[in-house]
CSV table of C-alpha atoms in Angstrom, one decimal:
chain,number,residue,atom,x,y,z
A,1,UNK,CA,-35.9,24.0,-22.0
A,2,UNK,CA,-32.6,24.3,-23.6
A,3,UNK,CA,-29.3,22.3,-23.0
A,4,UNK,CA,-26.2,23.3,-24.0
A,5,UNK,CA,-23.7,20.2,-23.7
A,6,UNK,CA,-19.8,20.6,-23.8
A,7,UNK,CA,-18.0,19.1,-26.0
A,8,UNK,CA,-16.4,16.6,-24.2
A,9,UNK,CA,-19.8,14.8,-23.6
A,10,UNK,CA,-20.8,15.1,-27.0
A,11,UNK,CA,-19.7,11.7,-28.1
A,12,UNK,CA,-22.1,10.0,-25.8
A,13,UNK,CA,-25.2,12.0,-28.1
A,14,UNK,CA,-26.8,10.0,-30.7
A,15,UNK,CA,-25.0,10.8,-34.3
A,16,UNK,CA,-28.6,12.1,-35.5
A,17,UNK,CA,-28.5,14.4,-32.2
A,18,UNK,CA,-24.6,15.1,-31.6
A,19,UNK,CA,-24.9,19.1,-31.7
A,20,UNK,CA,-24.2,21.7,-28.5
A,21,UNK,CA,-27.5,22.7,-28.2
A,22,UNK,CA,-30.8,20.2,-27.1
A,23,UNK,CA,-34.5,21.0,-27.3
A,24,UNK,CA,-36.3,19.0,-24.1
A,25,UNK,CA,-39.4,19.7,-23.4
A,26,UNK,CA,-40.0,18.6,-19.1
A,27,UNK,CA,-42.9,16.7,-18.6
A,28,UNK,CA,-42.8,18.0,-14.8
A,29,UNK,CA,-41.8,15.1,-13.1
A,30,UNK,CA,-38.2,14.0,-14.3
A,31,UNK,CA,-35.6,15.3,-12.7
A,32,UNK,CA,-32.6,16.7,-14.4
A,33,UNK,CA,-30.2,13.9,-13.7
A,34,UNK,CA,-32.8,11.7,-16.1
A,35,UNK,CA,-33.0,14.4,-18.1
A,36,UNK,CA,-29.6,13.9,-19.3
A,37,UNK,CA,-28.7,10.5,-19.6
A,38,UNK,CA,-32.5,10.1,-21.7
A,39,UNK,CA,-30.0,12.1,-23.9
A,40,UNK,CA,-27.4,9.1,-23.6
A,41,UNK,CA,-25.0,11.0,-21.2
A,42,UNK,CA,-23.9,8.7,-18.1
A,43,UNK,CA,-24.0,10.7,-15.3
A,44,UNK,CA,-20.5,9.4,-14.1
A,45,UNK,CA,-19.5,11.6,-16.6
A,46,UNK,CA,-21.5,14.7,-15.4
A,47,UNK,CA,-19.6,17.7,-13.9
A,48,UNK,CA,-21.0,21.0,-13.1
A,49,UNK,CA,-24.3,22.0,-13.9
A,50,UNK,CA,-26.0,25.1,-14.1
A,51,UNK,CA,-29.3,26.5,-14.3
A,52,UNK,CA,-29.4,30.3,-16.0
A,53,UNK,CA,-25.8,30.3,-14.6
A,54,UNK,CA,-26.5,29.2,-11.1
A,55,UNK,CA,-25.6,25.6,-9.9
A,56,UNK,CA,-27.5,23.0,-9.6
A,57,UNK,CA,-27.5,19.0,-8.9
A,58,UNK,CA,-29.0,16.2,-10.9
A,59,UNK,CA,-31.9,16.5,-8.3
A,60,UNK,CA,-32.8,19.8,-9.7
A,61,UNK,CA,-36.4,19.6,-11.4
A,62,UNK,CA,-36.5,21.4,-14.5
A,63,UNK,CA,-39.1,23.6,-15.9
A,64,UNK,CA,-39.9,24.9,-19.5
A,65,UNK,CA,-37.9,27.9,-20.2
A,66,UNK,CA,-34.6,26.7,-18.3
A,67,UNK,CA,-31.4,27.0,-20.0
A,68,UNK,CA,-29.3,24.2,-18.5
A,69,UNK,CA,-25.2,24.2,-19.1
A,70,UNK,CA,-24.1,20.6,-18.9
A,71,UNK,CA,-20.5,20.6,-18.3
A,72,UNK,CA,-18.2,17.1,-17.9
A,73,UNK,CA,-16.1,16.1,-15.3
A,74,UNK,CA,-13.2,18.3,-13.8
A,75,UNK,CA,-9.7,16.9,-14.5
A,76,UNK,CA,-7.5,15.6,-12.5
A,77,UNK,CA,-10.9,14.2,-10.8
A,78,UNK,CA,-10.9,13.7,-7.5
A,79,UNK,CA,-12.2,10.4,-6.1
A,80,UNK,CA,-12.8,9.7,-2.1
A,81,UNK,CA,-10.6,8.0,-0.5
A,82,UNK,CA,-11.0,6.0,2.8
A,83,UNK,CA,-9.0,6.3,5.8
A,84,UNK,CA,-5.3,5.4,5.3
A,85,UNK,CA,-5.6,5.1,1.5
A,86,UNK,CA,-3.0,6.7,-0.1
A,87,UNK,CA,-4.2,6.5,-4.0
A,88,UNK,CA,-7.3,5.6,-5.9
A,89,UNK,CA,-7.8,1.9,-6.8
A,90,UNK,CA,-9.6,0.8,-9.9
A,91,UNK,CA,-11.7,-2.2,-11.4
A,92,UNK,CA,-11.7,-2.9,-15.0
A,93,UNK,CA,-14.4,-4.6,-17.1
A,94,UNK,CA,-13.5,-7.4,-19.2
A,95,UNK,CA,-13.0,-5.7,-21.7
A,96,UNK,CA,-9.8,-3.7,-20.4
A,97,UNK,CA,-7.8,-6.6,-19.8
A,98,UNK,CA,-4.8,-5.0,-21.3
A,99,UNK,CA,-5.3,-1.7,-20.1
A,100,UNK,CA,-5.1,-3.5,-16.4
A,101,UNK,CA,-1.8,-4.8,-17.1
A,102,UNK,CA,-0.4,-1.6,-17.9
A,103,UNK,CA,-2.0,0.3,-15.0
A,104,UNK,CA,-0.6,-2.5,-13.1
A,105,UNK,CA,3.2,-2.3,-14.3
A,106,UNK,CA,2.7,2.0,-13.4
A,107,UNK,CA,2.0,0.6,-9.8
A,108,UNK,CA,-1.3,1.4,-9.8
A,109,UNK,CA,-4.0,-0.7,-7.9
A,110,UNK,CA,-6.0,-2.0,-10.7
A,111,UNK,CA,-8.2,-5.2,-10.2
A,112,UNK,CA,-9.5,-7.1,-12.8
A,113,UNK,CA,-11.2,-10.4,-14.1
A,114,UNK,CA,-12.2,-11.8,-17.6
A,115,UNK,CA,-15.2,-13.6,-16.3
A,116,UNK,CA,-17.3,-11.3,-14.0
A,117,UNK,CA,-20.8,-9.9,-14.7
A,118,UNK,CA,-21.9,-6.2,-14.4
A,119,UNK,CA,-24.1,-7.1,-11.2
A,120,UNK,CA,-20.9,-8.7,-9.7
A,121,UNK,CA,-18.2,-5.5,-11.0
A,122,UNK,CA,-21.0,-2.9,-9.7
A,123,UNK,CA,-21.1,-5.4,-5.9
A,124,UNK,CA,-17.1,-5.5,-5.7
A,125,UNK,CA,-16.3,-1.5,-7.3
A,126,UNK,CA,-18.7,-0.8,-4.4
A,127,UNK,CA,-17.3,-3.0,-1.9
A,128,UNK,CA,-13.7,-2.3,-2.2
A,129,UNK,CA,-14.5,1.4,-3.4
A,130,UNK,CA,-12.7,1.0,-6.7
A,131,UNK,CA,-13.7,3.3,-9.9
A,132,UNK,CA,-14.9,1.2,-12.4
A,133,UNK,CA,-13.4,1.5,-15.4
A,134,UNK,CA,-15.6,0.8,-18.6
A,135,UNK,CA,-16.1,1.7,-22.0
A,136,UNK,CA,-20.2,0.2,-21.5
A,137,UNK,CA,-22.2,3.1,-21.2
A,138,UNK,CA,-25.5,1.0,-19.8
A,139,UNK,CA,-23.0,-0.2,-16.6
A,140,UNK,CA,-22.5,3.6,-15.6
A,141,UNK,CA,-25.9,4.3,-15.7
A,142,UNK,CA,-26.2,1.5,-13.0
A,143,UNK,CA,-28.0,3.3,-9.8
A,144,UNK,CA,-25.9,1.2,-7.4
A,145,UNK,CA,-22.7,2.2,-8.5
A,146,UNK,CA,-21.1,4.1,-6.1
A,147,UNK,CA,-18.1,5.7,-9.0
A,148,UNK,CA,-17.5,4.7,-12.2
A,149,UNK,CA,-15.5,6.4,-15.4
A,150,UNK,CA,-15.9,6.2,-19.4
A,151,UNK,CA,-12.9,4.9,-20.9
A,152,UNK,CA,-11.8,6.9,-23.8
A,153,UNK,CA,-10.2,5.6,-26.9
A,154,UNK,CA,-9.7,2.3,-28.8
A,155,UNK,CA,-6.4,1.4,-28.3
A,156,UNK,CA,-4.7,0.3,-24.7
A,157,UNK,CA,-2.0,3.4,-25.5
A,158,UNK,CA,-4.6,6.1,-26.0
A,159,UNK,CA,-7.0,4.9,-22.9
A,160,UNK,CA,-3.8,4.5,-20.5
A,161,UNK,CA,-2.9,8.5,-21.5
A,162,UNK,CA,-6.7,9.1,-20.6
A,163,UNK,CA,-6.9,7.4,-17.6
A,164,UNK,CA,-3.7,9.3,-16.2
A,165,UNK,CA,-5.3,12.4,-17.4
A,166,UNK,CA,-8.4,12.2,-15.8
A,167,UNK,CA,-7.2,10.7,-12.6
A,168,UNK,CA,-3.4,11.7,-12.2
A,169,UNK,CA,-2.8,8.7,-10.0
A,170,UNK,CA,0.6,8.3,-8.1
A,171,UNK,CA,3.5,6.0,-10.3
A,172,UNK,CA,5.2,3.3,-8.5
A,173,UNK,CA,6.1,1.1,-11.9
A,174,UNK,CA,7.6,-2.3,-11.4
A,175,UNK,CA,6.3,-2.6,-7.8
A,176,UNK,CA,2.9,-4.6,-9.0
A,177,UNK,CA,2.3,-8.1,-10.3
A,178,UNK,CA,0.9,-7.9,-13.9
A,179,UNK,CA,-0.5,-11.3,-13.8
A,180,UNK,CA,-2.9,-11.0,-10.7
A,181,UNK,CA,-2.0,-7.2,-9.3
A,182,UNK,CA,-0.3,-8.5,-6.0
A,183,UNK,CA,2.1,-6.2,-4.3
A,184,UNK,CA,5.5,-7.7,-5.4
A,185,UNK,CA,8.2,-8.2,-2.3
A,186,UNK,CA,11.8,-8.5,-2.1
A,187,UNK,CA,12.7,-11.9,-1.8
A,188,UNK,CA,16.6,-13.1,-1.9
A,189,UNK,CA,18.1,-15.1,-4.9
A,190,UNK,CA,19.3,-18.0,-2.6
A,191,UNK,CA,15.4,-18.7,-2.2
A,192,UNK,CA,14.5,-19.1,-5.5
A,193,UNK,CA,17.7,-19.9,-7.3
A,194,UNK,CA,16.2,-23.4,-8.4
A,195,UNK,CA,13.4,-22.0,-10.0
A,196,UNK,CA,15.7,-19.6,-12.2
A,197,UNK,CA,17.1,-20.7,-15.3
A,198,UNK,CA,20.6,-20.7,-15.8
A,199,UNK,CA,21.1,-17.2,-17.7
A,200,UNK,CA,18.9,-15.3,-15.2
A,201,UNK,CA,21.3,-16.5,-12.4
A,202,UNK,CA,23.8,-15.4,-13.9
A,203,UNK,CA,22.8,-11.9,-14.6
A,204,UNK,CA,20.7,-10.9,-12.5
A,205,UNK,CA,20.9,-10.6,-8.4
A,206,UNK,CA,18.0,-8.4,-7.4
A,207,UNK,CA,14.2,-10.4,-7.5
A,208,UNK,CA,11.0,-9.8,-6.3
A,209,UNK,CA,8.1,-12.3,-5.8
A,210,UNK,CA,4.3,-11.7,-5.7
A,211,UNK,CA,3.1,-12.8,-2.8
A,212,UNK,CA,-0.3,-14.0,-4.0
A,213,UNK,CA,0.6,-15.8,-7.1
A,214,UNK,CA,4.4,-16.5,-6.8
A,215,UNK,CA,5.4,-15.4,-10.1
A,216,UNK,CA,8.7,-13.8,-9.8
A,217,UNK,CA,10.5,-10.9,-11.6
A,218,UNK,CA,14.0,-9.1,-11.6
A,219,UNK,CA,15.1,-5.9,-12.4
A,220,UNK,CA,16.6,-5.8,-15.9
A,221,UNK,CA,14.0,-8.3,-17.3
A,222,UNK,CA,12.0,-5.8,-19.0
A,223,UNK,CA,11.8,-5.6,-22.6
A,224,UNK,CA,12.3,-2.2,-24.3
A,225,UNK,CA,8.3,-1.9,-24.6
A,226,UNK,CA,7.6,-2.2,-21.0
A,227,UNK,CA,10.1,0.5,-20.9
A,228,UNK,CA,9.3,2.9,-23.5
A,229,UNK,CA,5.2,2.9,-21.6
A,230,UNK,CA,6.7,3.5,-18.1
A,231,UNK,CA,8.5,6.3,-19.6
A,232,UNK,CA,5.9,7.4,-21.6
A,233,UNK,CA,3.2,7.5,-18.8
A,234,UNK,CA,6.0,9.3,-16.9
A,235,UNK,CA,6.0,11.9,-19.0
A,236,UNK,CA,2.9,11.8,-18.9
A,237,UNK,CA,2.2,13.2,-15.3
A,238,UNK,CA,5.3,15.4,-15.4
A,239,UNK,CA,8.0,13.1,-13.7
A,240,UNK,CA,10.3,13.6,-16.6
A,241,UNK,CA,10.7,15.7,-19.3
């Protein structure tokens, strides 16, 4: 059988093996799901498939003589939502602790921790129904994993601009704690005036206070980088030009 893999997926091939077109031959018992990630593809990553043009699922058996297209994920992807959820919340690997902040300052739901294993990501991503996010190909390929993504690029910049491709989640910057992803609330200055230093009383009146960690911010705190990546990410998904 022949494969033809789109491009997109290509960089999950072996370098030796990282061409359009792959030979397989079935061995009448694999079905086509294994069939492509023996190639190294997670299936996470696996869009539309077609058999001599018509569709089929990773369930499909394959037989000598097929010519399989092997196409990646539509973007923006859609990902299930439960009942009442407004927006689709993410889990990050420790690897994407920086990437979390910055999904967290955009307002987007993204948990994270710097000392969880892949058995324990896979138990809460399922529990919670969060995407995983991971740039370890071996944890998509997890079978208990209800939805997971591939991270693309190396630095935070370039694999925030993917993420916000891929998933086009709704923007609500400055409303999430960065620390610990807690929803921030208002709270009045008069509350927390004594734990304010003497230049942020006087210049600032408007504060918010996560509710789960305490750490408190204000409006006018942020430093022209936090900026310039709100901005950019907006520009991103088309709220500004």
């Amino acid at each position: 059988m022949r494969l033809r893999i789109t491009a997109e997926l290509l960089l999950f091939l072996p370098a030796s093996r990282r061409r359009e077109w792959q030979r397989v031959t079935p061995d009448g018992t694999s079905t086509l799901g294994h069939v492509v990630e023996s190639l190294g593809i997670p299936l996470p990553e696996v869009g539309p498939m077609t058999v001599d043009g018509a569709a089929v699922g990773p369930s499909y058996q394959p037989a000598a003589g097929d010519v399989v297209h092997v196409r990646a994920v539509p973007r923006p992807q859609r990902v299930p939502l439960e009942p009442g959820q407004l927006a689709p919340r993410f889990l990050l690997d420790v690897h994407l602790g920086t990437l979390a902040r910055r999904l967290r300052l955009l307002g987007v739901d993204a948990s994270y921790h710097n000392d969880m294993d892949d058995p324990s990501l896979v138990a809460e991503a399922n529990a919670e129904r969060r995407v995983l996010l991971t740039r370890d190909r071996g944890l998509l390929r997890r079978r208990a994993l209800w939805l997971g993504a591939y991270v693309r690029g190396a630095s935070p910049q370039d694999q925030l601009s993917d993420l916000l491709e891929r998933f086009a989640p709704p923007l609500r910057p400055w409303t999430r704690c960065t620390a610990c992803n807690g929803e921030l609330a208002p709270v009045g200055k008069h509350e927390i005036e004594r734990l304010l230093e003497a230049g942020t009383r006087r210049s600032y009146d408007v504060y918010g206070r996560c509710p789960k960690c305490g750490r408190i911010y204000w409006r006018g705190a942020h430093s022209g980088h936090l900026e310039e990546i709100v901005r950019s990410a907006e520009r991103a998904v088309g709220l500004h030009p």
